Tab-separated table of C-alpha atoms in Angstrom:
chain	number	residue	atom	x	y	z
A	1	UNK	CA	-0.261	-29.811	-33.392
A	2	UNK	CA	-0.919	-28.263	-36.717
A	3	UNK	CA	0.586	-25.314	-37.300
A	4	UNK	CA	-1.210	-22.739	-40.088
A	5	UNK	CA	-0.433	-19.722	-40.816
A	6	UNK	CA	-3.041	-18.305	-39.216
A	7	UNK	CA	-4.295	-21.136	-37.049
A	8	UNK	CA	-2.628	-22.998	-34.435
A	9	UNK	CA	-4.655	-26.087	-34.025
A	10	UNK	CA	-3.732	-27.545	-30.372
A	11	UNK	CA	-2.375	-26.144	-26.819
A	12	UNK	CA	0.166	-23.426	-26.215
A	13	UNK	CA	2.675	-23.076	-23.519
A	14	UNK	CA	4.163	-19.049	-23.584
A	15	UNK	CA	7.456	-18.346	-24.050
A	16	UNK	CA	8.526	-15.121	-22.523
A	17	UNK	CA	8.904	-12.737	-25.132
A	18	UNK	CA	7.723	-14.627	-27.351
A	19	UNK	CA	5.638	-12.994	-30.644
A	20	UNK	CA	2.687	-15.632	-31.571
A	21	UNK	CA	0.916	-14.731	-35.547
A	22	UNK	CA	-2.100	-16.640	-35.021
A	23	UNK	CA	-5.986	-16.012	-35.076
A	24	UNK	CA	-7.042	-19.063	-33.511
A	25	UNK	CA	-6.061	-21.218	-30.611
A	26	UNK	CA	-7.933	-24.051	-30.928
A	27	UNK	CA	-6.709	-25.407	-27.646
A	28	UNK	CA	-5.755	-23.876	-24.485
A	29	UNK	CA	-2.584	-21.164	-23.632
A	30	UNK	CA	-1.002	-21.576	-21.150
A	31	UNK	CA	1.418	-18.727	-19.337
A	32	UNK	CA	0.879	-18.659	-16.585
A	33	UNK	CA	4.554	-15.914	-14.948
A	34	UNK	CA	5.575	-15.371	-18.420
A	35	UNK	CA	5.425	-11.868	-19.546
A	36	UNK	CA	3.020	-12.092	-22.825
A	37	UNK	CA	2.589	-8.050	-22.622
A	38	UNK	CA	2.815	-7.907	-26.584
A	39	UNK	CA	2.096	-12.140	-27.570
A	40	UNK	CA	-0.528	-12.780	-29.213
A	41	UNK	CA	-1.207	-8.933	-31.069
A	42	UNK	CA	-3.653	-10.579	-34.033
A	43	UNK	CA	-5.543	-13.882	-32.366
A	44	UNK	CA	-9.432	-13.343	-32.103
A	45	UNK	CA	-10.164	-16.671	-30.465
A	46	UNK	CA	-8.619	-19.465	-28.193
A	47	UNK	CA	-11.545	-23.244	-28.271
A	48	UNK	CA	-9.862	-23.251	-24.741
A	49	UNK	CA	-8.639	-21.596	-21.642
A	50	UNK	CA	-6.211	-19.101	-21.411
A	51	UNK	CA	-3.768	-18.876	-18.051
A	52	UNK	CA	-1.798	-16.491	-16.846
A	53	UNK	CA	-2.352	-16.343	-13.376
A	54	UNK	CA	1.139	-13.926	-12.488
A	55	UNK	CA	1.077	-12.666	-15.656
A	56	UNK	CA	2.545	-9.546	-16.682
A	57	UNK	CA	-0.185	-9.854	-19.854
A	58	UNK	CA	-1.724	-6.202	-20.376
A	59	UNK	CA	-2.016	-5.080	-23.670
A	60	UNK	CA	-0.941	-8.720	-24.938
A	61	UNK	CA	-4.990	-9.628	-26.317
A	62	UNK	CA	-5.120	-6.587	-27.901
A	63	UNK	CA	-7.658	-8.273	-30.753
A	64	UNK	CA	-9.296	-11.252	-28.832
A	65	UNK	CA	-13.342	-10.920	-29.198
A	66	UNK	CA	-14.079	-15.000	-28.010
A	67	UNK	CA	-13.050	-16.944	-25.273
A	68	UNK	CA	-14.599	-20.883	-25.175
A	69	UNK	CA	-13.495	-21.819	-21.599
A	70	UNK	CA	-12.118	-20.113	-18.432
A	71	UNK	CA	-9.622	-17.315	-17.761
A	72	UNK	CA	-8.109	-17.639	-14.271
A	73	UNK	CA	-6.092	-14.493	-14.259
A	74	UNK	CA	-5.548	-14.483	-10.510
A	75	UNK	CA	-3.233	-12.283	-9.523
A	76	UNK	CA	-2.002	-10.707	-12.712
A	77	UNK	CA	-1.948	-7.819	-13.866
A	78	UNK	CA	-4.920	-7.284	-16.748
A	79	UNK	CA	-5.432	-3.576	-17.033
A	80	UNK	CA	-5.689	-3.271	-20.607
A	81	UNK	CA	-5.185	-6.421	-21.588
A	82	UNK	CA	-8.585	-8.097	-23.503
A	83	UNK	CA	-10.102	-4.655	-24.953
A	84	UNK	CA	-12.651	-6.419	-27.617
A	85	UNK	CA	-13.200	-9.822	-25.392
A	86	UNK	CA	-16.938	-9.702	-26.210
A	87	UNK	CA	-18.242	-12.850	-24.922
A	88	UNK	CA	-16.175	-15.621	-22.230
A	89	UNK	CA	-17.790	-19.888	-22.342
A	90	UNK	CA	-16.911	-20.325	-18.818
A	91	UNK	CA	-15.168	-18.261	-15.865
A	92	UNK	CA	-13.376	-15.512	-14.868
A	93	UNK	CA	-10.779	-16.007	-12.516
A	94	UNK	CA	-9.181	-12.433	-11.395
A	95	UNK	CA	-8.984	-12.701	-7.556
A	96	UNK	CA	-6.203	-10.096	-6.491
A	97	UNK	CA	-5.695	-8.664	-9.843
A	98	UNK	CA	-5.808	-5.544	-11.039
A	99	UNK	CA	-9.263	-5.201	-13.258
A	100	UNK	CA	-9.988	-1.133	-13.412
A	101	UNK	CA	-10.063	-1.431	-17.678
A	102	UNK	CA	-9.513	-5.514	-18.241
A	103	UNK	CA	-13.283	-5.800	-19.569
A	104	UNK	CA	-14.712	-2.812	-21.856
A	105	UNK	CA	-16.105	-4.663	-24.376
A	106	UNK	CA	-16.907	-8.346	-22.446
A	107	UNK	CA	-21.254	-8.108	-22.536
A	108	UNK	CA	-21.397	-12.169	-20.688
A	109	UNK	CA	-19.905	-14.384	-18.979
A	110	UNK	CA	-21.686	-18.562	-19.054
A	111	UNK	CA	-19.568	-19.069	-15.485
A	112	UNK	CA	-18.633	-17.631	-12.115
A	113	UNK	CA	-17.077	-14.096	-12.147
A	114	UNK	CA	-14.028	-14.428	-8.988
A	115	UNK	CA	-12.632	-10.553	-7.951
A	116	UNK	CA	-12.613	-11.079	-4.633
A	117	UNK	CA	-10.100	-9.196	-3.333
A	118	UNK	CA	-9.255	-7.312	-7.163
A	119	UNK	CA	-10.090	-3.875	-8.024
A	120	UNK	CA	-13.510	-3.663	-10.159
A	121	UNK	CA	-14.341	-0.110	-10.708
A	122	UNK	CA	-14.267	-0.056	-14.399
A	123	UNK	CA	-13.138	-4.298	-14.783
A	124	UNK	CA	-16.602	-4.796	-16.379
A	125	UNK	CA	-19.167	-1.812	-17.843
A	126	UNK	CA	-21.296	-3.817	-20.590
A	127	UNK	CA	-21.259	-6.700	-18.705
A	128	UNK	CA	-25.448	-8.345	-19.066
A	129	UNK	CA	-25.305	-11.685	-17.674
A	130	UNK	CA	-23.473	-13.804	-15.865
A	131	UNK	CA	-24.458	-17.795	-15.986
A	132	UNK	CA	-22.469	-18.255	-12.572
A	133	UNK	CA	-21.476	-17.133	-9.572
A	134	UNK	CA	-20.461	-13.299	-8.300
A	135	UNK	CA	-17.620	-13.540	-6.128
A	136	UNK	CA	-16.292	-10.255	-4.771
A	137	UNK	CA	-16.101	-10.199	-1.351
A	138	UNK	CA	-13.744	-7.799	-0.358
A	139	UNK	CA	-13.388	-6.249	-3.921
A	140	UNK	CA	-14.395	-2.707	-4.675
A	141	UNK	CA	-17.698	-2.850	-6.615
A	142	UNK	CA	-19.142	0.515	-6.299
A	143	UNK	CA	-19.198	1.354	-9.795
A	144	UNK	CA	-17.891	-2.399	-11.382
A	145	UNK	CA	-21.453	-3.335	-12.947
A	146	UNK	CA	-23.465	-0.791	-14.542
A	147	UNK	CA	-24.994	-2.693	-17.162
A	148	UNK	CA	-25.536	-6.792	-15.314
A	149	UNK	CA	-29.081	-7.738	-15.564
A	150	UNK	CA	-28.825	-10.857	-14.595
A	151	UNK	CA	-26.762	-13.114	-13.317
A	152	UNK	CA	-27.759	-16.655	-12.208
A	153	UNK	CA	-26.351	-18.321	-9.457
A	154	UNK	CA	-25.473	-15.807	-5.865
A	155	UNK	CA	-24.067	-12.519	-5.873
A	156	UNK	CA	-21.290	-12.826	-2.088
A	157	UNK	CA	-19.957	-9.584	-1.979
A	158	UNK	CA	-19.303	-9.925	1.885
A	159	UNK	CA	-17.623	-6.646	3.169
A	160	UNK	CA	-17.367	-5.404	-0.527
A	161	UNK	CA	-19.245	-1.675	-1.634
A	162	UNK	CA	-22.331	-2.835	-3.000
A	163	UNK	CA	-24.515	0.007	-2.810
A	164	UNK	CA	-24.106	1.875	-6.932
A	165	UNK	CA	-22.632	-1.892	-8.571
A	166	UNK	CA	-25.576	-3.561	-9.623
A	167	UNK	CA	-27.916	-0.774	-10.720
A	168	UNK	CA	-29.595	-2.738	-13.584
A	169	UNK	CA	-29.612	-5.924	-11.810
A	170	UNK	CA	-33.253	-7.499	-12.673
A	171	UNK	CA	-33.124	-10.949	-11.475
A	172	UNK	CA	-30.468	-13.665	-10.448
A	173	UNK	CA	-30.937	-17.897	-9.797
A	174	UNK	CA	-30.861	-18.165	-6.475
A	175	UNK	CA	-29.851	-15.431	-3.461
A	176	UNK	CA	-27.907	-12.442	-2.574
A	177	UNK	CA	-25.304	-12.053	-0.355
A	178	UNK	CA	-23.935	-7.634	0.655
A	179	UNK	CA	-24.164	-5.171	1.761
A	180	UNK	CA	-27.792	-3.074	1.360
A	181	UNK	CA	-31.461	-3.603	-0.922
A	182	UNK	CA	-31.752	-5.252	-3.362
A	183	UNK	CA	-36.093	-4.613	-3.850
A	184	UNK	CA	-35.716	-3.990	-7.594
A	185	UNK	CA	-33.933	-7.558	-8.041
A	186	UNK	CA	-35.661	-10.706	-7.572
A	187	UNK	CA	-33.816	-13.755	-6.132
A	188	UNK	CA	-34.152	-17.162	-6.290
A	189	UNK	CA	-35.305	-16.661	-10.336
A	190	UNK	CA	-35.722	-20.620	-11.794
A	191	UNK	CA	-35.960	-18.615	-15.565
A	192	UNK	CA	-32.487	-16.392	-14.869
A	193	UNK	CA	-29.810	-19.423	-15.966
A	194	UNK	CA	-31.460	-19.495	-19.405
A	195	UNK	CA	-31.903	-16.083	-19.726
A	196	UNK	CA	-28.438	-15.780	-19.110
A	197	UNK	CA	-27.452	-18.419	-21.465
A	198	UNK	CA	-29.519	-16.421	-24.774
A	199	UNK	CA	-27.383	-13.767	-23.564
A	200	UNK	CA	-23.652	-15.747	-24.214
A	201	UNK	CA	-25.331	-16.696	-27.332
A	202	UNK	CA	-26.075	-13.514	-28.528
A	203	UNK	CA	-23.029	-12.199	-26.887
A	204	UNK	CA	-21.080	-15.184	-29.299
A	205	UNK	CA	-23.004	-14.787	-32.646
A	206	UNK	CA	-22.117	-10.468	-32.063
A	207	UNK	CA	-18.966	-12.099	-32.879
A	208	UNK	CA	-19.258	-14.518	-35.221
A	209	UNK	CA	-19.203	-17.519	-33.310
A	210	UNK	CA	-21.814	-19.880	-32.305
A	211	UNK	CA	-21.768	-21.576	-28.907
A	212	UNK	CA	-24.377	-24.627	-29.268
A	213	UNK	CA	-24.503	-26.948	-26.533
A	214	UNK	CA	-21.461	-24.966	-24.994
A	215	UNK	CA	-19.528	-25.955	-28.308
A	216	UNK	CA	-16.831	-22.786	-29.777
A	217	UNK	CA	-17.618	-22.390	-33.473
A	218	UNK	CA	-16.300	-19.951	-35.863
A	219	UNK	CA	-19.802	-19.388	-38.321
A	220	UNK	CA	-18.413	-19.513	-41.980
A	221	UNK	CA	-22.207	-19.123	-43.474
A	222	UNK	CA	-25.708	-18.720	-42.436
A	223	UNK	CA	-28.352	-19.204	-43.966
A	224	UNK	CA	-31.301	-19.001	-41.972
A	225	UNK	CA	-31.483	-21.991	-39.470
A	226	UNK	CA	-28.966	-23.532	-40.372
A	227	UNK	CA	-24.706	-22.513	-40.655
A	228	UNK	CA	-21.456	-24.037	-41.900
A	229	UNK	CA	-18.696	-23.356	-38.825
A	230	UNK	CA	-16.372	-24.697	-38.062
A	231	UNK	CA	-15.723	-25.880	-34.595
A	232	UNK	CA	-12.500	-24.416	-31.890
A	233	UNK	CA	-10.037	-27.946	-31.788
A	234	UNK	CA	-11.201	-28.499	-35.656
A	235	UNK	CA	-9.913	-27.198	-39.214
A	236	UNK	CA	-13.044	-28.589	-41.270
A	237	UNK	CA	-16.383	-26.893	-42.054
A	238	UNK	CA	-19.354	-28.738	-40.679
A	239	UNK	CA	-23.757	-28.127	-40.096
A	240	UNK	CA	-25.271	-26.555	-37.587
A	241	UNK	CA	-28.384	-26.401	-37.576
A	242	UNK	CA	-31.140	-24.965	-35.317
A	243	UNK	CA	-35.131	-25.898	-34.702
A	244	UNK	CA	-34.989	-22.360	-32.208
A	245	UNK	CA	-35.123	-24.035	-29.294
A	246	UNK	CA	-32.324	-27.192	-29.123
A	247	UNK	CA	-29.106	-26.919	-31.364
A	248	UNK	CA	-27.378	-29.923	-33.500
A	249	UNK	CA	-23.966	-30.069	-34.783
A	250	UNK	CA	-22.739	-32.793	-37.554
A	251	UNK	CA	-20.823	-33.338	-40.555
A	252	UNK	CA	-22.673	-32.892	-42.887
A	253	UNK	CA	-26.338	-31.067	-43.473
A	254	UNK	CA	-28.532	-34.073	-43.115
A	255	UNK	CA	-26.594	-35.552	-40.116
A	256	UNK	CA	-26.787	-32.758	-38.611
A	257	UNK	CA	-30.528	-32.668	-38.752
A	258	UNK	CA	-31.028	-35.773	-38.012
A	259	UNK	CA	-29.390	-35.194	-34.442
A	260	UNK	CA	-32.229	-32.422	-34.181
A	261	UNK	CA	-34.839	-34.747	-33.917
A	262	UNK	CA	-32.691	-36.650	-31.024
A	263	UNK	CA	-32.683	-33.328	-28.938
A	264	UNK	CA	-35.389	-32.476	-26.267
A	265	UNK	CA	-35.970	-28.659	-24.162
A	266	UNK	CA	-38.198	-30.084	-21.891
A	267	UNK	CA	-40.230	-33.338	-19.785
A	268	UNK	CA	-43.209	-31.320	-19.754
A	269	UNK	CA	-46.243	-34.017	-21.348
A	270	UNK	CA	-49.188	-31.549	-20.924
A	271	UNK	CA	-49.300	-31.433	-25.319
A	272	UNK	CA	-49.135	-35.343	-26.030
A	273	UNK	CA	-52.067	-35.024	-23.194
A	274	UNK	CA	-54.488	-35.029	-26.508
A	275	UNK	CA	-53.184	-37.689	-28.471
A	276	UNK	CA	-54.274	-41.468	-29.203
A	277	UNK	CA	-52.869	-44.787	-29.896
A	278	UNK	CA	-54.159	-44.303	-33.325
A	279	UNK	CA	-52.716	-41.016	-33.743
A	280	UNK	CA	-50.048	-40.490	-36.436
A	281	UNK	CA	-47.117	-38.609	-35.833
A	282	UNK	CA	-43.431	-37.763	-37.753
A	283	UNK	CA	-40.497	-39.458	-36.563
A	284	UNK	CA	-39.464	-36.101	-34.574
A	285	UNK	CA	-42.841	-35.339	-33.075
A	286	UNK	CA	-42.269	-39.530	-31.502
A	287	UNK	CA	-39.251	-39.015	-30.345
A	288	UNK	CA	-39.930	-36.116	-28.729
A	289	UNK	CA	-42.779	-37.080	-26.928
A	290	UNK	CA	-40.442	-40.806	-25.950
A	291	UNK	CA	-38.558	-38.774	-23.994
A	292	UNK	CA	-39.934	-36.113	-22.137
A	293	UNK	CA	-42.588	-38.766	-21.421
A	294	UNK	CA	-39.611	-41.638	-20.924
A	295	UNK	CA	-36.602	-39.381	-19.116
A	296	UNK	CA	-34.157	-41.299	-22.105
A	297	UNK	CA	-31.611	-39.204	-22.583
A	298	UNK	CA	-30.139	-38.275	-26.539
A	299	UNK	CA	-27.578	-40.750	-27.142
A	300	UNK	CA	-29.728	-43.775	-25.047
A	301	UNK	CA	-32.361	-43.129	-28.068
A	302	UNK	CA	-29.925	-42.574	-31.141
A	303	UNK	CA	-28.705	-46.056	-30.486
A	304	UNK	CA	-31.294	-47.673	-30.410
A	305	UNK	CA	-33.328	-46.027	-33.163
A	306	UNK	CA	-29.792	-46.803	-35.866
A	307	UNK	CA	-29.831	-50.392	-34.458
A	308	UNK	CA	-34.162	-50.615	-35.956
A	309	UNK	CA	-35.812	-49.746	-39.430
A	310	UNK	CA	-37.904	-46.368	-38.498
A	311	UNK	CA	-40.576	-45.106	-40.366
A	312	UNK	CA	-40.676	-41.689	-41.387
A	313	UNK	CA	-44.896	-41.708	-39.846
A	314	UNK	CA	-45.707	-44.391	-37.163
A	315	UNK	CA	-48.706	-44.550	-34.522
A	316	UNK	CA	-48.080	-44.126	-31.365
A	317	UNK	CA	-48.590	-47.768	-30.673
A	318	UNK	CA	-46.705	-48.383	-32.858
A	319	UNK	CA	-43.504	-46.552	-31.062
A	320	UNK	CA	-45.094	-48.808	-28.373
A	321	UNK	CA	-44.357	-52.382	-30.492
A	322	UNK	CA	-41.371	-50.441	-31.797
A	323	UNK	CA	-38.954	-49.395	-28.332
A	324	UNK	CA	-40.747	-52.908	-26.560
A	325	UNK	CA	-37.286	-54.038	-24.242
A	326	UNK	CA	-36.131	-50.500	-24.874
A	327	UNK	CA	-35.387	-48.292	-21.030
A	328	UNK	CA	-38.817	-46.329	-21.118
A	329	UNK	CA	-41.507	-48.709	-23.013
A	330	UNK	CA	-43.585	-49.684	-20.451
A	331	UNK	CA	-43.701	-45.492	-19.289
A	332	UNK	CA	-44.345	-44.691	-22.498
A	333	UNK	CA	-47.146	-47.311	-22.799
A	334	UNK	CA	-49.030	-46.514	-19.468
A	335	UNK	CA	-49.220	-43.054	-20.322
A	336	UNK	CA	-50.871	-43.754	-23.603
A	337	UNK	CA	-53.103	-46.538	-22.767
A	338	UNK	CA	-54.089	-45.320	-19.113
A	339	UNK	CA	-54.358	-41.305	-20.033
A	340	UNK	CA	-50.985	-41.510	-16.653
A	341	UNK	CA	-47.856	-38.892	-16.631
A	342	UNK	CA	-45.157	-40.857	-15.330
């Protein structure tokens, strides 16, 4: 564990009444049942989770903007606790808590919001997306989610007043279990989760952080599709690159770019049906086709290629020859030799 004037590298177990001057804590904060009302006056980001279950944290985090993991605030007094918090990568568990003014700027949550039995009337005035589920059974949610647009999982609000809770809601990944009708909401929408992840990523970016592949990192500088970042939990500057859909981290720019060619966003093989055995493709396109057609994982393909000399340009027949003995070889060969999707 390393401590500097502004960065606490590691996990912090808070002591009652103590003030911590750090701007960044790379690990988690454990302050369960601890009096932390003014403990973190400068803190801006937490790489992992915050556990303040049963604690008084009303003025504990006045500058906190981003949390990479979850917030466990069950039974805590969190009124006005997170006035600048915009993004939470994991879930928020606020069961039985008073959350009325807790999250005035929160825009995106990657996981669930569990506020069963809580007072959430004015808790989430700017929240736009929840990647997981919302549980507000028995809670007062009348004006809780005025801007919420997308929920990746289910909304379960049995016994709650939801008549005016979701005026802007457009889509839910699964279903709504609550009193009342929601004619404007598209349920069982498979595209909702992706939409939620995009909103979450944009929310982190507005705070000056990236959340690519679920990794929270402070953006040092950015030019086009290349960024220099410091991953929470680390101290050195590394690289993050994107092709507009996929992301890759690397110790150097070259390693980050190399890692990007192993990423795949879809298993749609339509693009490759017109390819012939003598078609020459780039190494990146060859890897993309191989993973889409065979379902081979990124680590497996990377390990295979690192032990073999691979040209920057190669024909389909060349890939078939190169991958003899590899996972998915027969499926790839069959796809091009017989035109059959496997």
